[in-house]
């Protein structure tokens, strides 16, 4: 591994704010909410200090924040915002509009439980509620990934084959407020990597006036939605290419998924976000005792990496899928549901067990993950979702 | 007036992305085909005040050389505003609304 350069101690929020400084978007519109407040607060300081050329719009709600970004993006600007939990929920209405109008807005998102009961800590119910919105969704394991993914997200979203918005999210407090050493890139390299935003059509182009967002009834809506569906499908290739290019330039490659010691694994877990880091510790420990276990981390949940998951898990005997959100369908939570759906295509299907953990920021410990692996290896799994760490 | 195009509905692969519409494109399409009533001009009652032209919300009163000459039925929606506003001659309106026969 090459020697790490330019190491800086940063929390997840600081890392995302620094990425935004280096991206230097034209417009940032935001409203504060714990635990994402710092991202835009730090960024507003960069604006005040003249370190960026961004127009910062302090709005009265998250609904307005995303609305302002939509207006700015349609006008031809590179627009970004940051939010969390209820803030994202207040954006839901506008998220579908950003995606439907094909506006490449990036949201720095910190995963936090949704009310009620009110809770400020991390789970993934907020972004999971937006999983059908047409946004790309990138979940980060640590601050480094958050920093790198923000930079890549700009390129991915603005790619002509994609033109969709994205959330880049970190687990509330676990990543957003924990200090880690991250490798930062020089400002000019980020600037060069993201390039400038050159929309094909932009409303401030007075020489080519057009209408955006007109009523679209039975005769056209379906065709426009079909285009959006195709954009989401094509995004997979773009995400892979840009993740690879990032790796070639800066030494850290990214893909839709990351696998850890899966090659000969008999049991594996599937997980999103910071818990992947904890699972790696468990895997290393248990492998010392000869247990053949591994992990699949879903980095990009939208579009869903069904091909990669199927390929990676085809030889595993038993898979435990860990959801940090339930989904309330009375059956099985969303990540498990989609993983199971894509594995159904295999002739030799692994057994699947479902686990919900960490709601409202409840700790997920090394011991809990060890227990999950032990259950998977015991062959005594059943189809009922298990709730890890909840008092009976 | 621009030539009226018959709208050919494109498939999703050919349509411009994201509900993009060129400005001023209504001139090129027949937008009045759902009208239930139409205005009919009675020239002998017309005093050429051009109130109809001023009030029409759809620019569907055709004026040539400063004279009212009739209606653009490709775009008139039959709202009846012109007929309401028309003063006519000695109380006899120069525009009356008739049921549209299809
Ligand atoms: S009926 Fe309405 S749309 Fe038609 S010409 Fe009169 S004012 Fe214009
Ligand atoms: S408002 Fe009536 S009188 Fe005046 S120009 Fe029009 S048709 Fe003629």
Short mmCIF file of C-alpha atoms in Angstrom, two decimals, chain A residues 30-32 57-65 67-68 90:
data_model
loop_
_atom_site.label_atom_id
_atom_site.label_comp_id
_atom_site.label_asym_id
_atom_site.label_seq_id
_atom_site.Cartn_x
_atom_site.Cartn_y
_atom_site.Cartn_z
CA UNK A 30 -29.54 24.44 3.98
CA UNK A 31 -31.35 24.31 7.29
CA UNK A 32 -29.69 22.92 10.43
CA UNK A 57 -28.94 30.40 1.05
CA UNK A 58 -30.12 30.14 4.65
CA UNK A 59 -33.71 28.92 4.34
CA UNK A 60 -36.59 28.35 6.76
CA UNK A 61 -36.94 24.57 6.32
CA UNK A 62 -35.46 21.54 4.61
CA UNK A 63 -38.33 21.57 2.15
CA UNK A 64 -37.17 25.03 1.13
CA UNK A 65 -33.52 23.97 1.17
CA UNK A 67 -36.50 23.55 -3.35
CA UNK A 68 -33.83 26.25 -3.55
CA UNK A 90 -39.32 17.07 4.99
#
